[in-house]
Coordinates of C-alpha atoms in Angstrom, one line a residue:
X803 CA 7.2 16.3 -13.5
X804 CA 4.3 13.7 -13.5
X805 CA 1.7 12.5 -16.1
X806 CA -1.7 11.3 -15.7
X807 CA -3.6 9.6 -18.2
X808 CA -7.9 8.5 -18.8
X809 CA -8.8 5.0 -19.2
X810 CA -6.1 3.0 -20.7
X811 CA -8.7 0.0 -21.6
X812 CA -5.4 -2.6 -22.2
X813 CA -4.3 0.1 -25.2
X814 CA -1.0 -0.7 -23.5
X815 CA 1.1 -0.2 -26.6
X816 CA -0.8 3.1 -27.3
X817 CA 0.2 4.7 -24.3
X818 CA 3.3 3.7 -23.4
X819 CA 4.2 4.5 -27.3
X820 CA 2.8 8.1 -26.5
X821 CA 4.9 8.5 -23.2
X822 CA 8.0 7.5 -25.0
X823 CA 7.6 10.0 -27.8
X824 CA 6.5 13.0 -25.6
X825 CA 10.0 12.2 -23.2
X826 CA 12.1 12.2 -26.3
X827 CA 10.7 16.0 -27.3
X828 CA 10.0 17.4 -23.3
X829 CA 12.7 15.1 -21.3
X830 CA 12.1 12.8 -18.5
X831 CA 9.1 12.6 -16.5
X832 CA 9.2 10.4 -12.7
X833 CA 5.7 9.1 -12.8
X834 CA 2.5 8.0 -14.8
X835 CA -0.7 8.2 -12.9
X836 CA -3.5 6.3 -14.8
X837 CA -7.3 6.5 -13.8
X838 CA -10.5 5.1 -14.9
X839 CA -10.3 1.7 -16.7
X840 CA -6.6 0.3 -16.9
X841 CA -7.7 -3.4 -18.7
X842 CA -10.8 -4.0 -20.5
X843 CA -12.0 -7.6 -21.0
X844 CA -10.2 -8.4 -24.3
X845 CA -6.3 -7.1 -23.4
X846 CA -4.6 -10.3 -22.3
X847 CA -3.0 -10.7 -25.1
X848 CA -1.3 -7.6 -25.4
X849 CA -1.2 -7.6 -20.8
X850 CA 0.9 -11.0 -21.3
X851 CA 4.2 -9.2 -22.9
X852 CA 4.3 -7.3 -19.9
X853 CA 3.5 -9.4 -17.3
X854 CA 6.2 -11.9 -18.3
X855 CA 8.9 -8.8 -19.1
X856 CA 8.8 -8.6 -22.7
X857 CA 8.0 -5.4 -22.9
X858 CA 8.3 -3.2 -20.5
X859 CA 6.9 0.6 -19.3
X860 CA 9.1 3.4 -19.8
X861 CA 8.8 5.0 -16.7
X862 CA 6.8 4.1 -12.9
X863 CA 3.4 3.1 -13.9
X864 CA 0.4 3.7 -10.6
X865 CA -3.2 2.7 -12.5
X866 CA -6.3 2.2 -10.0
X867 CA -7.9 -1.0 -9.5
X868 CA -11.1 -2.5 -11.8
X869 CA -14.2 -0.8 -12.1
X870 CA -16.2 -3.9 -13.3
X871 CA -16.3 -7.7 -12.5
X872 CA -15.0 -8.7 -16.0
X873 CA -11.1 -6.9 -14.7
X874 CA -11.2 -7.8 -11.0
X875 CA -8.6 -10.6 -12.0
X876 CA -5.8 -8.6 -13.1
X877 CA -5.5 -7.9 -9.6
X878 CA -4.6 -10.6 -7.5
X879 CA -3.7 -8.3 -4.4
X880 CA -6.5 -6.0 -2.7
X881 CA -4.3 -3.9 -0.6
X882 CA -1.5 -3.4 -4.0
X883 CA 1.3 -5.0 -5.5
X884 CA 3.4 -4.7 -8.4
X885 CA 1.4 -6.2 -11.6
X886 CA 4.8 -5.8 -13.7
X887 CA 8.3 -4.5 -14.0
X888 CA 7.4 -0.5 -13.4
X889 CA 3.5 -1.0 -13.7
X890 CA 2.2 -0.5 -10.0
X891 CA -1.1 -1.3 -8.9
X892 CA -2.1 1.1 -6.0
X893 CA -4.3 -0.4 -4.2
X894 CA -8.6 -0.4 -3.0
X895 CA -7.8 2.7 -1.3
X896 CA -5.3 5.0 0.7
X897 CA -2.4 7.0 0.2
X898 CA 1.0 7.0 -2.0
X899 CA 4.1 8.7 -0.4
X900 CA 6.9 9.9 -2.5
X901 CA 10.8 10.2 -1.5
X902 CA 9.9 13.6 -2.7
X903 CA 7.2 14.5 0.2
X904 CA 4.4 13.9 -2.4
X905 CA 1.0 12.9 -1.2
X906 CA -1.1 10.6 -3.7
X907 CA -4.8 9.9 -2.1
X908 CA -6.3 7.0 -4.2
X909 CA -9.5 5.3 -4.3
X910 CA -10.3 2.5 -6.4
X911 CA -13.4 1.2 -8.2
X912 CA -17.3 2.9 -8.6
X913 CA -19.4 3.8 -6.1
X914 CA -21.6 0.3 -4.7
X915 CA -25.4 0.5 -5.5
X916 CA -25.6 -2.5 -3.4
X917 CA -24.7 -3.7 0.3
X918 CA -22.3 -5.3 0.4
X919 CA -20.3 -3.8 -2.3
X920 CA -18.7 -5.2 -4.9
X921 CA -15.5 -6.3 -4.5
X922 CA -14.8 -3.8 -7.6
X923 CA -16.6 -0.9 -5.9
X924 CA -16.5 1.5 -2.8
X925 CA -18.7 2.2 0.1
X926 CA -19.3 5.0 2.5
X927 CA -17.4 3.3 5.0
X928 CA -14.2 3.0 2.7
X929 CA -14.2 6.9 1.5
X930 CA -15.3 7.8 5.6
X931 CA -11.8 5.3 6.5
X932 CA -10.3 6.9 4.0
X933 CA -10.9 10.6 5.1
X934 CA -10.5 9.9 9.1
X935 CA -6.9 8.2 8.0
X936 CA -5.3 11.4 6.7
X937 CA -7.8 13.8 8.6
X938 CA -6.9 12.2 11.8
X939 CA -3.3 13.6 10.8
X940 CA -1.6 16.8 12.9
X941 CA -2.0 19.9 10.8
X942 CA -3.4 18.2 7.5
X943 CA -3.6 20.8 4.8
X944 CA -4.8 18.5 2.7
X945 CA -3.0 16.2 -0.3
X946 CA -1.4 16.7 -3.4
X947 CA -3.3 14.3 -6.1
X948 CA -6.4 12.6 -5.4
X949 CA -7.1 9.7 -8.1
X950 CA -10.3 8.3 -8.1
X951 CA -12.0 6.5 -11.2
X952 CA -15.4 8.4 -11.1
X953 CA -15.9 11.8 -11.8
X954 CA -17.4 14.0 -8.7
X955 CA -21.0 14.7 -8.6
X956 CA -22.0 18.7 -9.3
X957 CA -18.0 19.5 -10.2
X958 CA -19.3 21.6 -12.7
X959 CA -21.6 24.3 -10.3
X960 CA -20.3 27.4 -10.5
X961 CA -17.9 26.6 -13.7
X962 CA -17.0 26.2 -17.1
X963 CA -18.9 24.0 -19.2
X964 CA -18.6 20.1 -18.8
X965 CA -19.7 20.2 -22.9
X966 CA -22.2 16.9 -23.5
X967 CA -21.6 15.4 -19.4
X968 CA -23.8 16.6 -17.0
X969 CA -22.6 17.0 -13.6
X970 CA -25.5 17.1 -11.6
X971 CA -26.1 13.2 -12.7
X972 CA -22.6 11.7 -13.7
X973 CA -20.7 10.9 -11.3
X974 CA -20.4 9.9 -7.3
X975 CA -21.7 12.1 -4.3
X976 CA -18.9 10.1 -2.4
X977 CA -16.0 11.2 -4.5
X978 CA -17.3 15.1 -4.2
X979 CA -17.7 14.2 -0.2
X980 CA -14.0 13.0 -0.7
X981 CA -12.5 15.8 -2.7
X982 CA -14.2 19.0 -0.2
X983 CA -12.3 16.5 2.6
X984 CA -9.3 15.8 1.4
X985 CA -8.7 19.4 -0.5
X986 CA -6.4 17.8 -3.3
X987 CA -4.2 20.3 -5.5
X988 CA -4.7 17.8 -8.6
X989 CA -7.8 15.5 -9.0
X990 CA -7.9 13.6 -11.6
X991 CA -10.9 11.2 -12.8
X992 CA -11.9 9.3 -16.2
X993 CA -14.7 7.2 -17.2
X994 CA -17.3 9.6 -19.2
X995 CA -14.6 9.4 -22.4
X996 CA -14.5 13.1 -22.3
X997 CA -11.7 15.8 -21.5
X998 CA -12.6 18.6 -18.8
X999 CA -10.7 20.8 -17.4
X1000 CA -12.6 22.5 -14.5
X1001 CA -11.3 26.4 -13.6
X1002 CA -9.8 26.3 -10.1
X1003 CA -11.6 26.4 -7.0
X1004 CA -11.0 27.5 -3.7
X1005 CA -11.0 25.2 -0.7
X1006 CA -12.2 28.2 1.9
X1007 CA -15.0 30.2 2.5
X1008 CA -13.7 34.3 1.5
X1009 CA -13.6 36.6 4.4
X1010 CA -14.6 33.8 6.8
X1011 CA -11.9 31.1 6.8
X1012 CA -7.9 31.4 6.4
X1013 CA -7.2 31.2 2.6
X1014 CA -6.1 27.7 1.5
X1015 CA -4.9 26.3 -1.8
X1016 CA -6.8 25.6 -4.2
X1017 CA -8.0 22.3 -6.2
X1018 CA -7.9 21.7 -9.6
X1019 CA -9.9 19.1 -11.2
X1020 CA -9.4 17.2 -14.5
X1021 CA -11.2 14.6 -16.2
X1022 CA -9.3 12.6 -19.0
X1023 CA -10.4 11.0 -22.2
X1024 CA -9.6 7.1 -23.1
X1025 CA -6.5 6.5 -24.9
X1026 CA -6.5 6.1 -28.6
X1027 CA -9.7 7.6 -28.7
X1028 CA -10.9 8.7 -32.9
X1029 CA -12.5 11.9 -31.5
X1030 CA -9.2 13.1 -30.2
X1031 CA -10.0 14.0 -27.1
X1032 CA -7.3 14.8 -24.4
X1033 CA -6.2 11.9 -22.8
X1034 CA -3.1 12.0 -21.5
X1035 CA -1.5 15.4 -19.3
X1036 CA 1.7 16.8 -18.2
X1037 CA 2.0 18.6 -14.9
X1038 CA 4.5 19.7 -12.6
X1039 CA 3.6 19.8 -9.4
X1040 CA 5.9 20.6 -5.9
X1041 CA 4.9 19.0 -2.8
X1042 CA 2.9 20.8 -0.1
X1043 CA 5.1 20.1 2.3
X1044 CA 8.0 21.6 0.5
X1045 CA 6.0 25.0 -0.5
X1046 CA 6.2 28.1 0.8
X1047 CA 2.8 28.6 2.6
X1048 CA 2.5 32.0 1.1
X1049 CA 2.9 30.6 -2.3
X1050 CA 0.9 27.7 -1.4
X1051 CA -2.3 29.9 -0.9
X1052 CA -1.8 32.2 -4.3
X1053 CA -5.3 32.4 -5.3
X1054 CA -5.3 32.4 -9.5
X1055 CA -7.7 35.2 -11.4
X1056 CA -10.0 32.5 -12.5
X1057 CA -10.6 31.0 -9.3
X1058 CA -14.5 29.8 -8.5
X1059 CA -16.7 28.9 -5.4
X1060 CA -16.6 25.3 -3.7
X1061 CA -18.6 23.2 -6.2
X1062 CA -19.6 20.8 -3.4
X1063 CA -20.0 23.2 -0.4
X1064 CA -23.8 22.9 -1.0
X1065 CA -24.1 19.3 -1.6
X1066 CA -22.2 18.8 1.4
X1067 CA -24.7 20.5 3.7
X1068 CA -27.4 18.9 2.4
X1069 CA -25.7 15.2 3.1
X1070 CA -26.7 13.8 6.5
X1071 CA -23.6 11.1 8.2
X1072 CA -24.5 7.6 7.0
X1073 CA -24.4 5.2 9.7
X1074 CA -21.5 3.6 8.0
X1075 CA -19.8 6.6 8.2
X1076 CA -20.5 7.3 11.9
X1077 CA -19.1 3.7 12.7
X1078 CA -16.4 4.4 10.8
X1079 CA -16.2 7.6 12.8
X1080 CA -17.1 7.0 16.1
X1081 CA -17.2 3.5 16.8
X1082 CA -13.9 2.2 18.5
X1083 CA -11.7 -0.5 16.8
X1084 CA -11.7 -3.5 19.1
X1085 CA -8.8 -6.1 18.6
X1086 CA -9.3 -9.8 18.4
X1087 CA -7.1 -12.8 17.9
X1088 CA -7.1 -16.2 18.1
X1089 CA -6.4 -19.1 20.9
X1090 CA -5.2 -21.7 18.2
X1091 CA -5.3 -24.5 21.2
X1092 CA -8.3 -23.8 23.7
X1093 CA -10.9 -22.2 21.3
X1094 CA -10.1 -22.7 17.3
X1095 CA -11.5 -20.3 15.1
X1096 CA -13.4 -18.5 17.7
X1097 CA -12.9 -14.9 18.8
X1098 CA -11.7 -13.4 22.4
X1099 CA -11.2 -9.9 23.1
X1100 CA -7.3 -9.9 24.1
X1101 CA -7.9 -7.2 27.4
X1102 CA -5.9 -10.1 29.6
X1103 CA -8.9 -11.3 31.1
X1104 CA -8.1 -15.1 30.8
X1105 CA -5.3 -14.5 32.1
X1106 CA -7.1 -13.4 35.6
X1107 CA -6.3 -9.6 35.3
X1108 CA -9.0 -7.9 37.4
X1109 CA -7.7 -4.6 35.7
X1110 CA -6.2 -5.2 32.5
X1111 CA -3.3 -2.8 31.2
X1112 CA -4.7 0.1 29.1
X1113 CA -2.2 -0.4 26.1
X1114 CA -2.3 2.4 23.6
X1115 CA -3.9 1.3 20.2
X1116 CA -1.9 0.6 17.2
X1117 CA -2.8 3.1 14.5
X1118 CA -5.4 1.8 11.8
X1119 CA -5.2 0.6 8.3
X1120 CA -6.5 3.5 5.6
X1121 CA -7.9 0.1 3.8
X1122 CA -8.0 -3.7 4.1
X1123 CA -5.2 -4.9 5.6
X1124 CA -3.9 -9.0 5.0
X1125 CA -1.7 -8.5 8.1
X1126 CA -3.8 -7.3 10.5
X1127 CA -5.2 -10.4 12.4
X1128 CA -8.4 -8.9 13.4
X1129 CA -8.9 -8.4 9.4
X1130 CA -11.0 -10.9 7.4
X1131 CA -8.5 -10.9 4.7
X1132 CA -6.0 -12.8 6.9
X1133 CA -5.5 -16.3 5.8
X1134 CA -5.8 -17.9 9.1
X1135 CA -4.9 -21.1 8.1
X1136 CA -0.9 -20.0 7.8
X1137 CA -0.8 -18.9 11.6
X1138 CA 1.2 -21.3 13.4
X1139 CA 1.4 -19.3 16.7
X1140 CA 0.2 -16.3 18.7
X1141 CA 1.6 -14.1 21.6
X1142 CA 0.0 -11.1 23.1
X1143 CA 1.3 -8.7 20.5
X1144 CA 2.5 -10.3 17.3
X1145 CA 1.7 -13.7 16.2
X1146 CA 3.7 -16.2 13.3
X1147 CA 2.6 -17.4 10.1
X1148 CA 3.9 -19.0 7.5
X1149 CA 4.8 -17.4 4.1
X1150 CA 2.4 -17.6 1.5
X1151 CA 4.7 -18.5 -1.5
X1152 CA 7.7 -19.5 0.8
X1153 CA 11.3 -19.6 -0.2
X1154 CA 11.0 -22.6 1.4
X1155 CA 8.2 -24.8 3.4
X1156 CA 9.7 -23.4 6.8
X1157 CA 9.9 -19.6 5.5
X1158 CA 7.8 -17.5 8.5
X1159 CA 6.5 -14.5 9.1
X1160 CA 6.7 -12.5 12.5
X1161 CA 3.8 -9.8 12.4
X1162 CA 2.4 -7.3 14.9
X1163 CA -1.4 -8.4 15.5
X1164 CA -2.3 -4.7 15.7
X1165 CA -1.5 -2.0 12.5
X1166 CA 2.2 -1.2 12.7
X1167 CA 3.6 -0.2 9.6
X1168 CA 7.5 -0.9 10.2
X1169 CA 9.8 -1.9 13.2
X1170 CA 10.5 1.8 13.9
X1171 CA 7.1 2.1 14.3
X1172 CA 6.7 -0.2 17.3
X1173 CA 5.9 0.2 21.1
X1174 CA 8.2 -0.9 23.4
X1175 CA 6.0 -3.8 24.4
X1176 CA 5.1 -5.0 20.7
X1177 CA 9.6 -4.5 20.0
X1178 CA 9.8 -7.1 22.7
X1179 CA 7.7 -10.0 21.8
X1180 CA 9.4 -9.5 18.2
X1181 CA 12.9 -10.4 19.7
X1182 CA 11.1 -13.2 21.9
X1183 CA 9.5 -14.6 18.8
X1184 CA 13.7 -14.1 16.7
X1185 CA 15.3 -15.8 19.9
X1186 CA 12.4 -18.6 19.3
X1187 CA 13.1 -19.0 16.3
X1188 CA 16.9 -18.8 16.5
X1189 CA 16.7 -22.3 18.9
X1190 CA 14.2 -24.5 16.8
X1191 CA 16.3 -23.9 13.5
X1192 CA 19.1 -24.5 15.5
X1193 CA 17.6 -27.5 16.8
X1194 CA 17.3 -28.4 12.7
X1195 CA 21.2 -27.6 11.7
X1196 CA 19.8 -24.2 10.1
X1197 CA 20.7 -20.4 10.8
X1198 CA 18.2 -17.6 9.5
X1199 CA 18.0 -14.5 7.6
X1200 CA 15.5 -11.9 8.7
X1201 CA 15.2 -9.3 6.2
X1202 CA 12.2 -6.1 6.4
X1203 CA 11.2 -4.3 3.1
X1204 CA 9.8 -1.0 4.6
X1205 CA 8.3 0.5 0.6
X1206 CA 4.9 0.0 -0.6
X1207 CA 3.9 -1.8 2.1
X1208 CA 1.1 -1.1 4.8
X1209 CA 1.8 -3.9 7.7
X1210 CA 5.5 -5.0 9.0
X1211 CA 6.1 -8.2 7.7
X1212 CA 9.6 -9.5 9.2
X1213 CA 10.5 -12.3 6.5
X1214 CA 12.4 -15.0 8.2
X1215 CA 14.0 -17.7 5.9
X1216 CA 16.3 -20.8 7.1
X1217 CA 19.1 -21.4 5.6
X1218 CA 21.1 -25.0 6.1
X1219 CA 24.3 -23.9 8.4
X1220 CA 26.9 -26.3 6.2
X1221 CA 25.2 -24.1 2.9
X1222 CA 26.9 -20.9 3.7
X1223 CA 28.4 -18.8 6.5
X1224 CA 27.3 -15.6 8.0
X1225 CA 29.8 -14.0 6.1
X1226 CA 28.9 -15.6 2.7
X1227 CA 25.3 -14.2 3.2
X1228 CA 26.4 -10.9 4.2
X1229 CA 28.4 -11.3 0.4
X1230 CA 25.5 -12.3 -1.6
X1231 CA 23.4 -9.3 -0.4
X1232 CA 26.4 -6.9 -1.0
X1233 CA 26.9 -8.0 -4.5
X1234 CA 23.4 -8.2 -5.4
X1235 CA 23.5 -4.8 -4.4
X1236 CA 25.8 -3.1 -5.7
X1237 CA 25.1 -4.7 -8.9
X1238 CA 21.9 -2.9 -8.9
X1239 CA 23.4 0.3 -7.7
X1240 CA 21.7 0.2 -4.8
X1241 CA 24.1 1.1 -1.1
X1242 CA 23.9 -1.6 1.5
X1243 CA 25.4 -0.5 4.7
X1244 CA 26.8 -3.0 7.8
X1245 CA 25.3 -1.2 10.6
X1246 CA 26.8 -2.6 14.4
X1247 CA 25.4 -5.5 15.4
X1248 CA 23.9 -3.7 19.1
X1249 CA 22.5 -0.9 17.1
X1250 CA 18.3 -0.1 17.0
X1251 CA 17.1 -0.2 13.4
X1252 CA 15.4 3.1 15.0
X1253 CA 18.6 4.8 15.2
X1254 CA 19.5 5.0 11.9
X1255 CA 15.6 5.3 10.4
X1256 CA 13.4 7.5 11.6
X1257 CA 8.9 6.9 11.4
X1258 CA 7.9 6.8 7.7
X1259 CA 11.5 7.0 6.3
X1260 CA 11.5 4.1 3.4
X1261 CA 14.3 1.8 3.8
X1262 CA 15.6 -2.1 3.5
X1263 CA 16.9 -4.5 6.3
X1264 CA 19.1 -7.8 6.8
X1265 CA 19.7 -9.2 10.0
X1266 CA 21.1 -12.3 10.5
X1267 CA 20.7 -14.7 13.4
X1268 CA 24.1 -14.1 15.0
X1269 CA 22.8 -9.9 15.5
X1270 CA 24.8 -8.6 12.0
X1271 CA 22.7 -6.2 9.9
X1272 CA 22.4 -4.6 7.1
X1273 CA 20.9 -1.5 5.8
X1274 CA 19.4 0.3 3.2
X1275 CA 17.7 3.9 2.9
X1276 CA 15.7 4.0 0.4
X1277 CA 15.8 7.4 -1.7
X1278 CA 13.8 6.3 -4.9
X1279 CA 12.6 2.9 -7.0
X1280 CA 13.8 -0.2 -5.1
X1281 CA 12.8 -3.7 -6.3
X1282 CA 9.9 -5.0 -4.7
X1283 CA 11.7 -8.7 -4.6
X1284 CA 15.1 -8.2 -3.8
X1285 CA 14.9 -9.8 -0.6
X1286 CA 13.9 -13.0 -2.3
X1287 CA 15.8 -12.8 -5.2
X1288 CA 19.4 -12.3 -2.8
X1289 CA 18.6 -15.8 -1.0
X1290 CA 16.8 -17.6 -4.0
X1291 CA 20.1 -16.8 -6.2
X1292 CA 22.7 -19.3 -6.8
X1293 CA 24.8 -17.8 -4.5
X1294 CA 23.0 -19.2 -1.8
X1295 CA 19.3 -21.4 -1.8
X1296 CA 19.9 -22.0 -5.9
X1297 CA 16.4 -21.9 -6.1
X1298 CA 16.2 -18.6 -8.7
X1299 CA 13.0 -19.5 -9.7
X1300 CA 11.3 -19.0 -6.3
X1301 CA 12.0 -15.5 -5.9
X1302 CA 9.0 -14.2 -7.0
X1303 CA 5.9 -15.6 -4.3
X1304 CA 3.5 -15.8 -6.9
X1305 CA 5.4 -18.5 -8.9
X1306 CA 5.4 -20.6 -5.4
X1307 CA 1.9 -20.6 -3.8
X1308 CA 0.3 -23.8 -3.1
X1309 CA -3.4 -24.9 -2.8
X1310 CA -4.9 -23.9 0.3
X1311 CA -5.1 -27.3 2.0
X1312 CA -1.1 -28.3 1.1
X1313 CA -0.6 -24.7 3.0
X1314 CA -3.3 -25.5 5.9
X1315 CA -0.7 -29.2 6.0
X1316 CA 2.5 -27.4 6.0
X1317 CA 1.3 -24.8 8.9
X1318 CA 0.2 -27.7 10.9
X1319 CA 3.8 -29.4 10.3
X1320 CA 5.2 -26.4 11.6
X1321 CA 3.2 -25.4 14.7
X1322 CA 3.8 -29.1 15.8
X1323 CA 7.4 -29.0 15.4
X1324 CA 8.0 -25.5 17.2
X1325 CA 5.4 -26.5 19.9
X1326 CA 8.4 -26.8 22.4
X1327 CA 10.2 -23.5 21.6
X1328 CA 7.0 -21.3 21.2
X1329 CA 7.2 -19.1 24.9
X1330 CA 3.2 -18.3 23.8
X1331 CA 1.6 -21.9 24.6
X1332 CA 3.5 -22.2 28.4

């Protein structure tokens, strides 16, 4: 059971009063989905006892990004983070998977009038990204939710009456273009401060095309609002994938024609979204000692290959990606070495000024998602890294969060070897765990995280540098920080208030010092500059 809600406009109190009061009468719901404007320009105040924890949202909280320059702060992280305990923000664009099977598509922001757009806007080339990333898909059906902050252009042909909001003008041409493509179940859009329920449409042509599910579409009102108007809905709502496809296809009495069948003839391809169709990715990344901060195609040919190995393409990000070195949202200043397939950087907001990252230079999700080739440079990067914090009387912990993230990220954090054994670490994580209910297997030290986690299956990771792991599937919420908060507890670093990044980053040129520190001092163990 889910509930989506309009434009929240920082009414935070209002809302989360409303949910509270509507699960004491109807029980428990798993999720609020909130669209349209989630801050407005005067709700710090009211922001600031959630951000800091003293108040908190009753149940999982996934709002959309800012529509306008005066939010774009509140959200410190384009690809998503966590903004507070249980308030969730998605992301620019892409898609949500549940434990349950759920799909959640999600765009952020308006549609740009300009080029380039807005950093609080989308383009053709972000819905056309967004599309070929689930299109791309074997079988696609199509997604559960879509969640976009504008309403569709021309929703309203061939239905019931949009009352005072006319849906030939409101709206984007790019959300409709997104909606016929992605064939949502649920969309649900705010903005226009008025409730509309559209009657359900059907995703096929009749007599010409296999039946398909259809897509219902609902715009919601802004909270609090004195004319009433519906802003907050219940739904339940079984995932596709769990449906019988008999049952998935039922088509209801009041069913209408594709609003945006027409609209979508009539649209030529942009060239954004033919180079977001057709042009192929090509991977760069960068020779930190012969050619700084230029580019060179990595296709071996420096290294005199005449023929270079056809190596199959990592998939691509379904938005900007801060991991993916070819992306301009890398800080490139942190990178303190790169191989052929997976380069090191430094954490931003370390646990400490040696905390590194090892990270696939193509878009690999999690270590079960790796090629053979990729899996091998990781362990040549770990042995590495074993020897120089060795070198420094340290052992590390590796640990891999693989929830509401994009790109792998394998944390690696030193820890002085007279601090704490392996065994002591091993405890701390335990304890921390079971404290928070949460079960933390010791899987055998030989064993392939693969084996016990298959593509796309959620889940949480310690190894340490003597080849011990443990393990974690993860079946529903799972703090976004435990990681940290395990090694930053006194149980180990003592260092509590460092587990959360964002109370540790630096300036950028302390960082750009600290890199160079590093890349000096693990010059003679790094296998990629001989």
């Amino acid at each position: 059971r889910r509930l989506a809600c309009g434009d929240v406009e920082g009414r935070l109190d209002a809302i989360f009063g409303r949910v509270r009061a509507i699960q004491a009468k109807s029980g428990r719901f798993d999720m609020l989905l909130c669209v349209g404007n989630f801050f407005s320009s005067t709700s710090e105040a009211e922001w600031a006892e959630y951000r800091t924890g003293a108040k908190k949202a009753p149940i999982p909280t996934f709002v959309l990004g800012a529509n306008n320059q005066d939010t774009l702060s509140y959200f410190p992280d384009v690809s998503g983070c966590e903004l507070a305990e249980n308030i969730t923000y998605l992301g620019r664009r892409g898609v949500y998977s549940g434990c349950s099977g759920l799909q959640i598509a999600y765009l952020s922001g308006t549609e740009a009038q300009q080029e380039p757009a807005p950093a609080h806007s989308f383009s053709a080339k972000d819905v056309a990204e967004l599309k070929m990333s689930l299109l791309s898909t074997p079988n696609f059906r199509g997604v559960d939710i879509l969640l976009t902050s504008p309403w569709p252009r021309e929703v309203g042909t061939f239905a019931n009456s949009a009352g005072e909001i006319d849906t030939k003008k409101c709206g984007s041409k790019l959300v409709s273009d997104l909606a016929a493509s992605l064939k949502p179940r649920y969309h649900f859009a705010a903005l226009e401060k008025a409730y509309y329920e559209r009657l359900p449409y059907r995703n096929h042509m009749v007599l010409q095309e296999t039946p398909q599910h259809v897509t219902r579409f609902i715009a919601l009102a802004d909270v609090g609002n004195t004319s009433k108007k519906k802003y907050l809905y219940a739904f339940s709502i079984v995932p596709m994938s769990s449906m019988d496809p008999a049952e998935l296809v039922k088509q209801p009495q009041d069913v209408t024609e594709n609003p945006y069948r027409k609209l979508r003839k009539e649209a030529p391809k942009s060239k954004a979204q033919l180079s977001a169709e057709e042009e192929p990715a090509c991977q760069f990344f960068f020779d930190l000692n012969k050619h700084q901060g230029k580019k060179r195609p990595s296709d071996g040919r420096e290294r005199g290959d005449s023929q270079p190995k056809q190596a199959k393409k990592p998939p691509q990000p379904t938005g900007p990606c801060w991991f993916c070195l070819a992306s301009p949202e890398v800080e490139k200043h942190l990178v303190v070495s790169i191989g052929t397939h997976c380069y090191l950087a430094l954490a931003k907001g370390g646990l400490s000024p040696d905390h590194v990252l090892i990270l696939p230079i193509g878009h690999y999700q999690s270590v079960v998602d790796l090629s053979s080739e990729v899996l091998e440079e990781v362990t040549k990067y770990k042995a590495a890294l074993k020897e120089f914090f060795r070198s420094k009387g340290k052992r590390y912990v590796l640990f891999e969060r693989n929830y509401r993230s994009q790109h792998l990220q394998l944390q690696v954090i030193p820890l002085p070897l007279d601090l704490c054994t392996s065994e002591d670490i091993k405890e701390a994580f335990i304890t921390q765990a079971q404290e928070q209910q949460i079960e933390l297997l010791e899987i055998p030290e030989h064993s392939d995280i693969a084996q016990v986690a298959q593509p796309g299956t959620p889940y949480f990771y310690v190894e340490l540098d003597t080849g011990e792991k443990l393990f974690h599937r993860i079946r529903g919420r799972f703090p976004l920080q435990f990681g940290r908060e395990v090694l930053a507890s006194e149980a180990l670093l003592a260092q509590p208030q460092r587990a959360d990044w964002r109370q540790c980053a630096a300036q950028r040129p302390e960082e750009a010092a600290q890199a160079g520190a590093f890349r000096r001092e693990f010059e003679p163990f790094d296998f990629s500059t001989r």
